[in-house]
C-alpha positions as a printed Julia matrix, in Angstrom:
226×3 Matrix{Float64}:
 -33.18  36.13    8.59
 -33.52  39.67    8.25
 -37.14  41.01    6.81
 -37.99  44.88    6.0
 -40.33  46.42    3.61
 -39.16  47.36   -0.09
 -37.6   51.35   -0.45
 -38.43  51.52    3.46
 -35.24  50.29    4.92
 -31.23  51.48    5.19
 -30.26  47.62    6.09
 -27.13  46.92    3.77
 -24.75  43.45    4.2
 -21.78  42.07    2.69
 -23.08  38.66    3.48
 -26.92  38.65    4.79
 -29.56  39.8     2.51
 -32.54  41.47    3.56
 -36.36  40.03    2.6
 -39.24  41.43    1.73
 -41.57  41.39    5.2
 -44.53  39.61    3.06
 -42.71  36.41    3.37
 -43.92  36.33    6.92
 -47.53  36.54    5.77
 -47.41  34.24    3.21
 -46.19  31.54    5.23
 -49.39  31.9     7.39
 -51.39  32.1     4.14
 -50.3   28.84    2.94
 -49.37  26.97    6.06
 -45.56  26.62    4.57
 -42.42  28.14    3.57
 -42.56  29.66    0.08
 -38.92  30.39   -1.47
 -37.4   32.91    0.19
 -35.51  34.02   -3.16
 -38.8   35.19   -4.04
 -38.47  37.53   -1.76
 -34.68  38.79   -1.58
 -34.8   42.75   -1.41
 -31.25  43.07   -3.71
 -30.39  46.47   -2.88
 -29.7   45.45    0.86
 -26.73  43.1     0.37
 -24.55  42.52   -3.18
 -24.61  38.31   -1.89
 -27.05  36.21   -3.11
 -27.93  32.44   -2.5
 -30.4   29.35   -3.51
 -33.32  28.24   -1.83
 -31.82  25.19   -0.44
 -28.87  27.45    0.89
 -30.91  29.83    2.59
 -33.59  27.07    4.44
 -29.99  25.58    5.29
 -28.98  28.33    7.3
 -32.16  29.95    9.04
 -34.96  27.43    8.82
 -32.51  24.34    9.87
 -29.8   25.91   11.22
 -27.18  23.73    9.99
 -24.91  26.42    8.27
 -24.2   30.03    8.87
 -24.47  32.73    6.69
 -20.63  33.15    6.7
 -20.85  29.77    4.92
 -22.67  30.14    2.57
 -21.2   31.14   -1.05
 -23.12  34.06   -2.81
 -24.23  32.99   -6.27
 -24.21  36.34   -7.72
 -24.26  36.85  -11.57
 -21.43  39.41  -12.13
 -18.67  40.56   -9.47
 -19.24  43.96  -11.67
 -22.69  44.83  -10.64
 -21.72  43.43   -6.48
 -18.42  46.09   -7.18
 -21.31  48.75   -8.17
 -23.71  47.98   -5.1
 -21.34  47.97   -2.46
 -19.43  51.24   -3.67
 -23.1   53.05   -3.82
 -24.09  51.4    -0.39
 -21.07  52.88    1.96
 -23.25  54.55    4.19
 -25.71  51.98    4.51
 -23.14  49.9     5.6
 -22.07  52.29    8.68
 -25.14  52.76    9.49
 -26.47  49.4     9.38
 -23.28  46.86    9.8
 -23.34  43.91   11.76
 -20.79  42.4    14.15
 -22.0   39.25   13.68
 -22.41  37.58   10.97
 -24.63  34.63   12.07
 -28.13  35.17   12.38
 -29.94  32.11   14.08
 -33.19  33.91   15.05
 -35.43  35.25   12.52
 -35.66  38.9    12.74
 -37.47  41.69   11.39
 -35.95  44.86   10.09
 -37.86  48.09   10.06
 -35.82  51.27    9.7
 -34.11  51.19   13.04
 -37.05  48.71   14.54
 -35.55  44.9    15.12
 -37.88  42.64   16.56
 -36.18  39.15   16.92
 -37.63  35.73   17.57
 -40.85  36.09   15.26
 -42.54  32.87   15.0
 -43.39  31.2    11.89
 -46.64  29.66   11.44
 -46.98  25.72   11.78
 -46.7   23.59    8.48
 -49.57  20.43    8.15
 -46.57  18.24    8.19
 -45.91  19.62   11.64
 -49.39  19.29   12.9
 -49.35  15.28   11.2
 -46.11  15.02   12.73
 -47.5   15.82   16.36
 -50.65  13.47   15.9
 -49.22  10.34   14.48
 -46.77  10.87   17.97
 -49.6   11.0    20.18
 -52.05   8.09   18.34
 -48.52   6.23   18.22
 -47.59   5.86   21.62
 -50.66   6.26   23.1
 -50.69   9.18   24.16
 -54.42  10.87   23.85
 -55.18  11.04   27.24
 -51.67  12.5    28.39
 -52.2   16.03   26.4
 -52.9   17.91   28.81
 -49.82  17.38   31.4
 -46.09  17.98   30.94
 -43.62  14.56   30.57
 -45.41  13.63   27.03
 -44.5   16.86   25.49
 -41.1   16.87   26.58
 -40.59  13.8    25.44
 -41.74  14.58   22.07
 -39.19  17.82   22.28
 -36.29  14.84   22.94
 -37.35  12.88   20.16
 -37.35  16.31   17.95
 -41.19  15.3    16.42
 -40.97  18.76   15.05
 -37.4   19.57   14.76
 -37.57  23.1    15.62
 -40.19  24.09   18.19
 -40.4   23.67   21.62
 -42.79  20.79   23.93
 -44.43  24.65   25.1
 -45.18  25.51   21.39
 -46.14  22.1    20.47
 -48.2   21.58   23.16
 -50.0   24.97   22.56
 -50.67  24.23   18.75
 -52.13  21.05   19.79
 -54.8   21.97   22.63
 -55.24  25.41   20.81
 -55.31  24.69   17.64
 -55.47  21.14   15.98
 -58.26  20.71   18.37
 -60.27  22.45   16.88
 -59.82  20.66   13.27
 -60.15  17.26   15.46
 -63.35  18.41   16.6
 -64.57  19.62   12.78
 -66.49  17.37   10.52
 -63.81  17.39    8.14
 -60.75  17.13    9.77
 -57.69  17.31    8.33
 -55.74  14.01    9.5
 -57.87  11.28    7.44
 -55.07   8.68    8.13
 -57.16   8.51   11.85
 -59.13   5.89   12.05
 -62.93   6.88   13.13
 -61.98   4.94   17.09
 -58.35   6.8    16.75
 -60.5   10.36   16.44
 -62.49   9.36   19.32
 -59.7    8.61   21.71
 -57.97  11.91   20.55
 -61.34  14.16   20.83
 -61.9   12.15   24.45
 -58.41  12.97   25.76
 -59.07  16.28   24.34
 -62.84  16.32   26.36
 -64.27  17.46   23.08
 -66.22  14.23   23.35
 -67.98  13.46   26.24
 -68.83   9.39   27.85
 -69.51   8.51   30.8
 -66.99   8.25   33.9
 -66.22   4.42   33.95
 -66.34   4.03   30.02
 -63.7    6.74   30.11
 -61.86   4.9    32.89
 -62.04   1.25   30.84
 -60.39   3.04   27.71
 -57.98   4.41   29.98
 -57.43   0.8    31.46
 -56.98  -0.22   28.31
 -54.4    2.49   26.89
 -52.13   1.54   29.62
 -52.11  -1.95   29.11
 -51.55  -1.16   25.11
 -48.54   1.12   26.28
 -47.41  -1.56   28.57
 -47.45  -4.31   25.94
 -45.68  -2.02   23.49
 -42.68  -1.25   26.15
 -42.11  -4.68   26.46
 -42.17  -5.54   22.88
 -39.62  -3.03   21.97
 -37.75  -4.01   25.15
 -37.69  -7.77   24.14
């Protein structure tokens, strides 16, 4: 996904629109991906595509932008464009068509692999895993994470990124009065705050609860096992 500020940029296409470089702080604004058509800058590419098609191709990455079919209105007006674009396209072509990383398009300033901000889906996703499979007093080590990468919790991010969201970030909301996960129960919060050491018990309570994770993991294996 290409993104460059309106009137400020020479990027031209056949095939990849350009979009306006608010889209980026929107999504942070509302925790989510608006529609991106919203935010098409038409002057940098005569092709133009749906929502569905575009989340298709850069958000999950099951298309490329050579596959997608422009919905444009009149082959008149895409005639007119490219003829008055010529020199935006040599200056600003593309040998390849297919962009998986999201990128940013200033002038002649391309910054690639921007992150997007994390939906509340996402951050659900990650602590329905963890209260689960019992998994609140494993946070803070390696093998859990990557585990939750293999069994694509959150389809696109890395056990690094999730990881970081969660210790960084949704515990801080687990810690709040008003959290934002109200399907946890109030001993579900406790575990997760504990394994977090927001909440603090003493040593051998800590250890019993532990005691008694295991054995809950344990009993679970062998259930799905049997």
């Amino acid at each position: 996904m290409v993104l460059a500020k309106p009137g400020k940029t020479n990027y031209f296409h056949l095939k990849i629109p350009a979009f306006d470089i608010k889209y980026i702080e929107d999504c942070f604004k509302i925790k989510d991906f608006p529609d991106p058509t919203k935010y098409l800058i038409k002057n940098t590419s005569p092709a133009s595509y749906t929502k569905n098609d575009i989340f298709d191709c850069w958000l999950y990455q099951n298309k490329s932008w050579s596959d997608l079919v422009s919905i444009s209105e009149n082959k008149n007006d895409n005639h007119k464009i490219i003829s008055s674009s010529t020199n935006l396209i040599s200056k600003a072509k593309r040998s390849n068509d297919d962009f998986d990383d999201i990128m940013m398009s200033d002038d002649q300033k391309i910054k690639k692999n921007t992150r997007m901000p994390y939906s509340h889906k996402e951050e659900i996703s990650i602590v329905k895993y963890i209260v689960k499979n019992n998994y609140a007093f494993n946070v803070t080590g390696v093998t859990m994470w990557q585990r939750m990468e293999r069994d694509r919790v959150c389809k696109y991010r890395t056990w690094q990124s999730m990881k970081q969201r969660y210790v960084k970030h949704i515990k801080f909301d687990l810690n709040s009065g008003n959290h934002k996960f109200p399907f946890l129960s109030p001993e579900e919060l406790k575990l997760l705050r504990l394994g977090l050491n927001i909440e603090k018990i003493d040593k051998e309570e800590k250890d019993a609860m532990k005691s008694r994770f295991l054995e809950q993991r344990m009993h679970d294996s062998d259930s799905d096992s049997s």
